[in-house]
Amino acid sequence: MPLDFIALALAVIHFGTPLTYYFYLKNKYLSKPWNINADENYKPKVTIIIPTYNEAKLIEKKLNNIYKQKYPRDKLEVIVVDSASTDGTPKLIKKWADKHSELNLKLIVESERKGKAHALNHALEYATGEIVIITDVDSLWPSETITKTLKWFADPTVGAVSCLKKPVGSKVKEVEESYRQYYNILRIAESKAYATPIFHGELAAFRRNLLKKLGGFPIDIGADDSHTATKIALIRYRAIIPENLWVEELVPNKGYSRWRIRRAQHLIQHFAKCLRELRQAPKGFRKILAIETFLHLANPYLLLVSTILLIASTLTTHSLTALGILALGVALLIVKQYRTWIIQQLYLIVASLRNIWTKEIAWSKQVK
Ligand code: GDP
Ligand code: MN
């Protein structure tokens, strides 16, 4: 019986924490005003940094997409930083730039690949914009995106802004839709409360002076965007994901699980690095950071331990309670949200184990 009891308690914490957190944030903050003086007429100089590694297939589409942005061209600077691509990406960029000389584009070619964050820091040395926006090649922006991003920076309390993601590609499953909704509401509600510790490389905008102050992007972990946003929140600036700032993200059609696991690895590295900073977090941000850290680092293991205890209890003491809970846990897999949640927990567990032998700072390219 005590074994069953412990297992049940762990399961209740595992499912209860995120649900409580979600409903608490949603009810308390989602419909609250931002308390930010956004201004669509605020048009500072902006630097867009595009890191590339073997992006020959998509880079022209990405550059065309940036080209179509409705933003004063004299205030727009684009820096593409390539790290030793072997598929001719830099050549395609040069060719594109020659045909579009009215766009201020600079290409930096690194002779050795040392990872995305390293490349971003390299590009930062040349950036002159007040705001720097990082964007992955495999993401596409609606044409108003720069304006919709920069308006938040009109308020000096805002240090960083990121986007919501609309996944596109053959692998996009309906299953994820409901999970995405849960995920997006958390990002927006956390942002309204103070800041969100999870940013997206499809569009991650930062004040350049703050990036300088922080010494650039961290090169020892994978989630450079989320970690930098969190650091900015830790020095008391808002790091937000507003509603309605949507961008498209291409999802790989091969190696989907590998991709999800690598991303989970990066997030875990980010939250593990945050542990040390928790105590000095500003009041409105401390709870958010603490709970997200718990959800990414510890919570998946509660589910794992609970399951193991239930199996052990069923096998050793033939506990009907344990068997009943296990059966319920399996039966619920027909519910989409629940299934997506369980899969995400598995990704996090595999990712945390994988982190022991590889950090995936320079990862292999997934076909998109
Ligand atoms: P994902 O979005 O997490 O799947 O990661 P991606 O593979 O899409 O990489 C994000 C962006 O960083 C893409 O634009 C890549 O081309 C780029 N990238 C990845 N690794 C490197 C690197 O080592 N150097 C540079 N310069 N860019 C990189
Ligand atoms: Mn990507």
CSV table of C-alpha atoms and ligand atoms in Angstrom, one decimal:
chain,number,residue,atom,x,y,z
A,1,MET,CA,0.0,0.0,0.0
A,2,PRO,CA,2.7,2.6,0.8
A,3,LEU,CA,4.3,1.9,-2.5
A,4,ASP,CA,1.0,2.6,-4.3
A,5,PHE,CA,0.5,5.7,-2.2
A,6,ILE,CA,3.9,7.1,-3.1
A,7,ALA,CA,3.3,6.3,-6.8
A,8,LEU,CA,0.0,8.0,-6.8
A,9,ALA,CA,1.3,11.1,-4.9
A,10,LEU,CA,4.1,11.4,-7.6
A,11,ALA,CA,1.6,11.1,-10.4
A,12,VAL,CA,-0.6,13.8,-8.8
A,13,ILE,CA,2.3,16.1,-8.5
A,14,HIS,CA,3.4,15.3,-12.0
A,15,PHE,CA,0.1,16.2,-13.6
A,16,GLY,CA,-1.1,18.6,-11.0
A,17,THR,CA,1.8,21.1,-11.1
A,18,PRO,CA,1.6,22.0,-14.8
A,19,LEU,CA,-2.2,22.0,-14.7
A,20,THR,CA,-2.4,24.3,-11.7
A,21,TYR,CA,0.3,26.5,-13.2
A,22,TYR,CA,-1.5,26.7,-16.5
A,23,PHE,CA,-4.9,27.6,-15.0
A,24,TYR,CA,-3.4,30.0,-12.5
A,25,LEU,CA,-1.5,31.9,-15.1
A,26,LYS,CA,-4.3,31.8,-17.6
A,27,ASN,CA,-6.9,33.2,-15.2
A,28,LYS,CA,-4.7,35.7,-13.5
A,29,TYR,CA,-2.8,37.1,-16.5
A,30,LEU,CA,-4.0,36.2,-19.9
A,31,SER,CA,-6.6,38.9,-20.2
A,32,LYS,CA,-4.6,41.5,-18.2
A,33,PRO,CA,-3.1,44.5,-20.0
A,34,TRP,CA,0.5,44.5,-20.9
A,35,ASN,CA,1.6,47.6,-19.0
A,36,ILE,CA,3.9,48.3,-21.8
A,37,ASN,CA,3.8,51.5,-24.0
A,38,ALA,CA,4.0,49.9,-27.4
A,39,ASP,CA,4.2,52.2,-30.4
A,40,GLU,CA,4.0,51.2,-34.1
A,41,ASN,CA,5.7,54.4,-35.1
A,42,TYR,CA,8.8,53.5,-33.3
A,43,LYS,CA,11.3,52.6,-36.1
A,44,PRO,CA,14.8,52.3,-34.8
A,45,LYS,CA,17.7,50.9,-36.8
A,46,VAL,CA,17.5,47.1,-36.7
A,47,THR,CA,20.0,44.4,-37.5
A,48,ILE,CA,18.7,41.0,-38.6
A,49,ILE,CA,21.2,38.2,-38.1
A,50,ILE,CA,20.7,35.0,-40.0
A,51,PRO,CA,23.0,32.1,-39.0
A,52,THR,CA,23.5,29.5,-41.7
A,53,TYR,CA,24.9,26.0,-41.8
A,54,ASN,CA,24.2,24.0,-45.0
A,55,GLU,CA,21.0,26.0,-45.9
A,56,ALA,CA,21.4,25.9,-49.7
A,57,LYS,CA,17.9,24.6,-50.1
A,58,LEU,CA,16.1,27.4,-48.2
A,59,ILE,CA,18.4,30.4,-48.0
A,60,GLU,CA,17.1,32.2,-51.1
A,61,LYS,CA,13.5,31.8,-50.0
A,62,LYS,CA,14.5,33.2,-46.6
A,63,LEU,CA,16.3,36.2,-48.1
A,64,ASN,CA,13.3,36.9,-50.4
A,65,ASN,CA,11.1,36.8,-47.3
A,66,ILE,CA,13.2,39.3,-45.5
A,67,TYR,CA,13.4,41.5,-48.6
A,68,LYS,CA,9.6,41.7,-48.6
A,69,GLN,CA,9.4,43.1,-45.1
A,70,LYS,CA,7.6,46.4,-44.8
A,71,TYR,CA,10.2,48.4,-43.0
A,72,PRO,CA,12.3,51.5,-44.0
A,73,ARG,CA,15.2,50.0,-45.9
A,74,ASP,CA,17.7,52.6,-44.7
A,75,LYS,CA,17.0,51.4,-41.2
A,76,LEU,CA,17.5,47.7,-42.0
A,77,GLU,CA,20.8,45.9,-41.9
A,78,VAL,CA,21.1,42.1,-42.6
A,79,ILE,CA,24.0,40.1,-41.5
A,80,VAL,CA,24.3,36.5,-42.7
A,81,VAL,CA,26.9,34.4,-40.8
A,82,ASP,CA,27.8,31.1,-42.3
A,83,SER,CA,29.9,28.5,-40.5
A,84,ALA,CA,31.8,26.5,-43.1
A,85,SER,CA,28.8,25.2,-45.0
A,86,THR,CA,29.8,22.4,-47.5
A,87,ASP,CA,26.7,22.8,-49.8
A,88,GLY,CA,27.6,26.2,-51.4
A,89,THR,CA,25.3,28.3,-49.1
A,90,PRO,CA,27.7,31.4,-49.1
A,91,LYS,CA,27.9,31.4,-52.9
A,92,LEU,CA,24.1,31.5,-53.2
A,93,ILE,CA,24.0,34.3,-50.7
A,94,LYS,CA,26.5,36.3,-52.7
A,95,LYS,CA,24.6,35.8,-55.8
A,96,TRP,CA,21.4,36.9,-54.2
A,97,ALA,CA,23.0,39.9,-52.7
A,98,ASP,CA,24.4,41.0,-56.0
A,99,LYS,CA,20.9,41.0,-57.4
A,100,HIS,CA,19.5,43.0,-54.5
A,101,SER,CA,22.1,45.6,-53.8
A,102,GLU,CA,19.6,48.0,-52.4
A,103,LEU,CA,19.4,45.9,-49.3
A,104,ASN,CA,22.2,46.4,-46.9
A,105,LEU,CA,23.5,42.8,-46.5
A,106,LYS,CA,26.7,41.7,-45.1
A,107,LEU,CA,28.0,38.1,-45.3
A,108,ILE,CA,30.4,36.7,-42.8
A,109,VAL,CA,32.0,33.3,-43.6
A,110,GLU,CA,33.6,31.4,-40.8
A,111,SER,CA,36.2,28.9,-41.8
A,112,GLU,CA,35.3,26.5,-39.0
A,113,ARG,CA,32.0,25.5,-37.5
A,114,LYS,CA,31.8,26.2,-33.8
A,115,GLY,CA,28.0,26.3,-33.4
A,116,LYS,CA,25.2,28.8,-33.8
A,117,ALA,CA,25.9,30.9,-30.7
A,118,HIS,CA,29.5,31.3,-31.6
A,119,ALA,CA,28.5,32.5,-35.1
A,120,LEU,CA,25.9,34.9,-33.7
A,121,ASN,CA,28.6,36.5,-31.5
A,122,HIS,CA,30.8,36.8,-34.5
A,123,ALA,CA,28.0,38.7,-36.3
A,124,LEU,CA,27.3,40.9,-33.3
A,125,GLU,CA,30.8,42.4,-33.7
A,126,TYR,CA,29.5,44.0,-37.0
A,127,ALA,CA,26.0,44.8,-35.9
A,128,THR,CA,25.0,48.5,-35.7
A,129,GLY,CA,21.3,48.4,-35.1
A,130,GLU,CA,19.7,49.4,-31.8
A,131,ILE,CA,17.7,46.2,-31.9
A,132,VAL,CA,19.1,42.8,-33.1
A,133,ILE,CA,16.8,40.2,-34.4
A,134,ILE,CA,18.0,36.6,-34.8
A,135,THR,CA,16.2,34.4,-37.2
A,136,ASP,CA,16.6,30.8,-38.4
A,137,VAL,CA,16.6,30.1,-42.1
A,138,ASP,CA,13.7,27.7,-41.9
A,139,SER,CA,11.3,30.3,-40.7
A,140,LEU,CA,9.2,32.7,-42.7
A,141,TRP,CA,7.7,36.0,-41.5
A,142,PRO,CA,4.5,37.8,-42.5
A,143,SER,CA,5.5,41.2,-44.1
A,144,GLU,CA,4.6,43.3,-41.0
A,145,THR,CA,6.7,41.3,-38.7
A,146,ILE,CA,9.5,43.8,-38.0
A,147,THR,CA,7.1,46.6,-37.2
A,148,LYS,CA,5.0,44.3,-35.0
A,149,THR,CA,8.2,43.2,-33.1
A,150,LEU,CA,9.8,46.6,-32.7
A,151,LYS,CA,6.8,48.5,-31.4
A,152,TRP,CA,7.3,46.8,-28.0
A,153,PHE,CA,10.8,48.2,-27.8
A,154,ALA,CA,9.4,51.8,-27.8
A,155,ASP,CA,9.0,51.1,-24.1
A,156,PRO,CA,12.4,51.1,-22.3
A,157,THR,CA,11.4,48.4,-19.9
A,158,VAL,CA,11.3,45.8,-22.7
A,159,GLY,CA,14.6,44.1,-23.4
A,160,ALA,CA,13.6,41.2,-25.6
A,161,VAL,CA,10.8,40.0,-27.8
A,162,SER,CA,10.1,36.6,-29.5
A,163,CYS,CA,7.3,35.0,-31.5
A,164,LEU,CA,4.6,32.4,-31.6
A,165,LYS,CA,5.2,29.5,-34.0
A,166,LYS,CA,3.0,28.1,-36.7
A,167,PRO,CA,4.5,24.7,-37.6
A,168,VAL,CA,4.4,23.8,-41.3
A,169,GLY,CA,5.5,20.6,-43.1
A,170,SER,CA,4.3,17.1,-43.8
A,171,LYS,CA,5.2,15.9,-40.3
A,172,VAL,CA,2.9,18.4,-38.6
A,173,LYS,CA,0.4,16.4,-36.7
A,174,GLU,CA,-2.9,17.5,-35.5
A,175,VAL,CA,-2.0,15.9,-32.2
A,176,GLU,CA,0.2,18.8,-31.4
A,177,GLU,CA,-2.3,21.4,-32.0
A,178,SER,CA,-3.8,21.2,-28.5
A,179,TYR,CA,-0.4,21.0,-26.9
A,180,ARG,CA,0.7,24.0,-28.9
A,181,GLN,CA,-2.3,25.9,-27.5
A,182,TYR,CA,-1.4,25.1,-24.0
A,183,TYR,CA,2.2,26.0,-24.7
A,184,ASN,CA,1.4,29.3,-26.4
A,185,ILE,CA,-1.0,30.4,-23.6
A,186,LEU,CA,1.8,29.8,-21.1
A,187,ARG,CA,4.3,31.9,-23.1
A,188,ILE,CA,1.9,34.8,-23.4
A,189,ALA,CA,0.6,34.7,-19.8
A,190,GLU,CA,4.2,34.5,-18.5
A,191,SER,CA,5.1,37.4,-20.6
A,192,LYS,CA,2.2,39.5,-19.3
A,193,ALA,CA,3.1,38.5,-15.7
A,194,TYR,CA,6.7,39.6,-16.3
A,195,ALA,CA,8.8,37.5,-18.8
A,196,THR,CA,8.9,34.1,-20.4
A,197,PRO,CA,12.1,32.0,-20.0
A,198,ILE,CA,11.4,30.3,-23.4
A,199,PHE,CA,12.2,32.1,-26.6
A,200,HIS,CA,12.2,30.9,-30.2
A,201,GLY,CA,15.1,31.1,-32.7
A,202,GLU,CA,12.6,31.7,-35.5
A,203,LEU,CA,12.4,35.3,-34.3
A,204,ALA,CA,14.3,36.5,-31.2
A,205,ALA,CA,14.8,40.2,-30.8
A,206,PHE,CA,17.1,41.9,-28.3
A,207,ARG,CA,18.4,45.3,-27.4
A,208,ARG,CA,21.9,45.3,-28.6
A,209,ASN,CA,23.2,47.2,-25.6
A,210,LEU,CA,21.9,44.5,-23.4
A,211,LEU,CA,23.5,41.8,-25.5
A,212,LYS,CA,26.8,43.7,-25.1
A,213,LYS,CA,26.3,43.9,-21.4
A,214,LEU,CA,25.8,40.2,-21.1
A,215,GLY,CA,28.8,39.5,-23.2
A,216,GLY,CA,26.9,38.0,-26.2
A,217,PHE,CA,25.2,34.7,-26.5
A,218,PRO,CA,26.3,31.7,-24.3
A,219,ILE,CA,28.4,29.3,-26.3
A,220,ASP,CA,28.4,26.5,-23.8
A,221,ILE,CA,24.7,25.6,-24.2
A,222,GLY,CA,22.4,25.1,-27.1
A,223,ALA,CA,19.4,27.3,-26.2
A,224,ASP,CA,21.1,30.6,-26.9
A,225,ASP,CA,17.8,32.4,-27.5
A,226,SER,CA,16.0,31.2,-24.3
A,227,HIS,CA,19.0,31.7,-22.1
A,228,THR,CA,19.7,35.2,-23.3
A,229,ALA,CA,16.1,36.2,-22.9
A,230,THR,CA,16.2,34.8,-19.3
A,231,LYS,CA,19.4,36.7,-18.5
A,232,ILE,CA,17.7,39.8,-19.7
A,233,ALA,CA,14.7,39.2,-17.4
A,234,LEU,CA,17.2,38.5,-14.6
A,235,ILE,CA,18.6,42.0,-15.0
A,236,ARG,CA,15.1,43.4,-14.8
A,237,TYR,CA,13.9,43.9,-18.3
A,238,ARG,CA,10.8,42.4,-19.8
A,239,ALA,CA,11.4,39.5,-22.2
A,240,ILE,CA,8.1,38.8,-23.9
A,241,ILE,CA,6.2,36.9,-26.5
A,242,PRO,CA,3.2,39.0,-27.5
A,243,GLU,CA,0.0,37.5,-28.8
A,244,ASN,CA,-0.5,37.9,-32.6
A,245,LEU,CA,3.2,37.8,-33.5
A,246,TRP,CA,3.1,34.6,-35.5
A,247,VAL,CA,5.8,33.2,-37.7
A,248,GLU,CA,6.0,30.0,-39.7
A,249,GLU,CA,8.4,27.3,-38.9
A,250,LEU,CA,9.3,24.4,-41.2
A,251,VAL,CA,9.2,21.1,-39.3
A,252,PRO,CA,11.6,18.4,-40.5
A,253,ASN,CA,10.0,15.5,-42.4
A,254,LYS,CA,12.7,13.1,-41.5
A,255,GLY,CA,14.3,12.6,-38.1
A,256,TYR,CA,11.4,14.2,-36.3
A,257,SER,CA,12.1,12.6,-32.9
A,258,ARG,CA,15.8,13.3,-33.1
A,259,TRP,CA,14.9,16.9,-33.7
A,260,ARG,CA,12.5,17.1,-30.8
A,261,ILE,CA,15.0,15.4,-28.5
A,262,ARG,CA,17.8,17.8,-29.5
A,263,ARG,CA,15.6,20.8,-28.8
A,264,ALA,CA,14.7,19.3,-25.5
A,265,GLN,CA,18.4,18.8,-24.7
A,266,HIS,CA,19.0,22.5,-25.3
A,267,LEU,CA,16.1,23.6,-23.1
A,268,ILE,CA,17.3,21.3,-20.3
A,269,GLN,CA,20.8,22.8,-20.6
A,270,HIS,CA,19.3,26.3,-20.4
A,271,PHE,CA,17.2,25.5,-17.3
A,272,ALA,CA,20.1,23.7,-15.6
A,273,LYS,CA,22.2,26.8,-16.1
A,274,CYS,CA,19.4,28.9,-14.6
A,275,LEU,CA,19.4,27.0,-11.3
A,276,ARG,CA,22.2,29.1,-10.0
A,277,GLU,CA,20.5,32.3,-10.9
A,278,LEU,CA,17.1,31.5,-9.3
A,279,ARG,CA,17.6,33.3,-6.1
A,280,GLN,CA,18.6,36.6,-7.6
A,281,ALA,CA,15.6,36.7,-10.0
A,282,PRO,CA,13.3,39.7,-9.7
A,283,LYS,CA,10.2,38.9,-7.7
A,284,GLY,CA,7.7,38.7,-10.6
A,285,PHE,CA,10.0,36.3,-12.5
A,286,ARG,CA,11.3,34.0,-9.8
A,287,LYS,CA,8.1,31.9,-9.6
A,288,ILE,CA,7.9,31.6,-13.4
A,289,LEU,CA,11.6,30.5,-13.7
A,290,ALA,CA,11.3,28.1,-10.7
A,291,ILE,CA,8.3,26.3,-12.1
A,292,GLU,CA,9.5,26.1,-15.6
A,293,THR,CA,12.8,24.8,-14.4
A,294,PHE,CA,11.0,22.2,-12.3
A,295,LEU,CA,8.8,21.2,-15.3
A,296,HIS,CA,11.8,20.7,-17.5
A,297,LEU,CA,14.3,19.1,-15.2
A,298,ALA,CA,12.4,17.2,-12.5
A,299,ASN,CA,8.8,16.7,-13.4
A,300,PRO,CA,9.3,14.1,-16.2
A,301,TYR,CA,11.2,11.9,-13.7
A,302,LEU,CA,8.2,12.0,-11.3
A,303,LEU,CA,6.2,10.3,-14.0
A,304,LEU,CA,8.9,7.8,-14.7
A,305,VAL,CA,9.4,6.9,-11.0
A,306,SER,CA,5.6,6.7,-10.5
A,307,THR,CA,5.3,4.3,-13.4
A,308,ILE,CA,8.1,2.1,-12.2
A,309,LEU,CA,6.6,2.0,-8.7
A,310,LEU,CA,3.2,1.1,-10.0
A,311,ILE,CA,4.7,-1.8,-12.1
A,312,ALA,CA,6.7,-3.0,-9.2
A,313,SER,CA,3.7,-2.9,-6.9
A,314,THR,CA,1.6,-4.8,-9.4
A,315,LEU,CA,4.2,-7.5,-9.9
A,316,THR,CA,5.3,-8.0,-6.3
A,317,THR,CA,2.1,-7.4,-4.2
A,318,HIS,CA,-0.4,-7.9,-6.9
A,319,SER,CA,-1.9,-4.6,-5.9
A,320,LEU,CA,-5.2,-3.9,-7.7
A,321,THR,CA,-4.9,-0.2,-7.0
A,322,ALA,CA,-1.6,-0.1,-8.8
A,323,LEU,CA,-2.9,-2.1,-11.7
A,324,GLY,CA,-6.0,0.1,-11.9
A,325,ILE,CA,-3.9,3.3,-12.0
A,326,LEU,CA,-1.6,1.8,-14.6
A,327,ALA,CA,-4.5,0.7,-16.7
A,328,LEU,CA,-6.0,4.2,-16.5
A,329,GLY,CA,-2.7,5.8,-17.5
A,330,VAL,CA,-2.5,3.6,-20.5
A,331,ALA,CA,-6.2,3.9,-21.5
A,332,LEU,CA,-6.0,7.7,-21.4
A,333,LEU,CA,-3.5,7.6,-24.2
A,334,ILE,CA,-6.5,7.7,-26.6
A,335,VAL,CA,-6.9,11.4,-25.5
A,336,LYS,CA,-4.8,13.6,-27.8
A,337,GLN,CA,-3.6,16.1,-25.2
A,338,TYR,CA,-2.6,13.5,-22.7
A,339,ARG,CA,-0.7,11.5,-25.4
A,340,THR,CA,1.2,14.5,-26.6
A,341,TRP,CA,2.0,15.4,-23.0
A,342,ILE,CA,3.4,11.9,-22.3
A,343,ILE,CA,5.5,11.9,-25.5
A,344,GLN,CA,6.9,15.3,-24.5
A,345,GLN,CA,7.9,13.8,-21.1
A,346,LEU,CA,9.6,10.9,-22.8
A,347,TYR,CA,11.5,13.4,-25.0
A,348,LEU,CA,12.6,15.3,-21.9
A,349,ILE,CA,13.8,12.1,-20.2
A,350,VAL,CA,15.7,10.8,-23.2
A,351,ALA,CA,17.1,14.3,-23.7
A,352,SER,CA,18.4,14.7,-20.1
A,353,LEU,CA,20.2,11.3,-20.4
A,354,ARG,CA,21.6,12.2,-23.8
A,355,ASN,CA,23.0,15.4,-22.4
A,356,ILE,CA,25.3,13.3,-20.3
A,357,TRP,CA,27.4,12.4,-23.4
A,358,THR,CA,26.6,15.1,-26.0
A,359,LYS,CA,25.5,18.6,-25.8
A,360,GLU,CA,24.7,18.9,-29.5
A,361,ILE,CA,26.2,22.4,-29.8
A,362,ALA,CA,26.9,21.7,-33.5
A,363,TRP,CA,24.0,19.5,-34.6
A,364,SER,CA,23.4,17.7,-37.8
A,365,LYS,CA,21.0,19.2,-40.2
A,366,GLN,CA,17.5,17.8,-40.4
A,367,VAL,CA,15.9,17.7,-43.9
A,368,LYS,CA,13.0,20.2,-44.1
B,1,GDP,P1,16.3,24.0,-35.1
B,1,GDP,O1,15.5,25.2,-35.5
B,1,GDP,O2,16.5,23.9,-33.7
B,1,GDP,O3,15.9,22.8,-35.8
B,1,GDP,O4,17.8,24.3,-35.6
B,1,GDP,P2,18.2,24.6,-37.1
B,1,GDP,O5,18.9,23.4,-37.6
B,1,GDP,O6,17.1,25.1,-37.9
B,1,GDP,O7,19.2,25.7,-36.9
B,1,GDP,C1,18.8,27.0,-36.6
B,1,GDP,C2,19.6,28.0,-37.4
B,1,GDP,O8,21.0,28.0,-37.1
B,1,GDP,C3,19.5,27.7,-38.9
B,1,GDP,O9,19.4,28.9,-39.7
B,1,GDP,C4,20.9,27.0,-39.1
B,1,GDP,O10,21.3,27.1,-40.5
B,1,GDP,C5,21.8,27.7,-38.2
B,1,GDP,N1,22.9,27.0,-37.7
B,1,GDP,C6,22.9,25.8,-37.1
B,1,GDP,N2,24.2,25.4,-36.7
B,1,GDP,C7,25.0,26.5,-37.1
B,1,GDP,C8,26.4,26.8,-37.0
B,1,GDP,O11,27.2,26.0,-36.5
B,1,GDP,N3,26.8,28.0,-37.5
B,1,GDP,C9,25.9,28.9,-38.1
B,1,GDP,N4,26.4,30.0,-38.6
B,1,GDP,N5,24.6,28.6,-38.2
B,1,GDP,C10,24.1,27.5,-37.7
B,2,MN,MN,15.0,25.8,-37.2
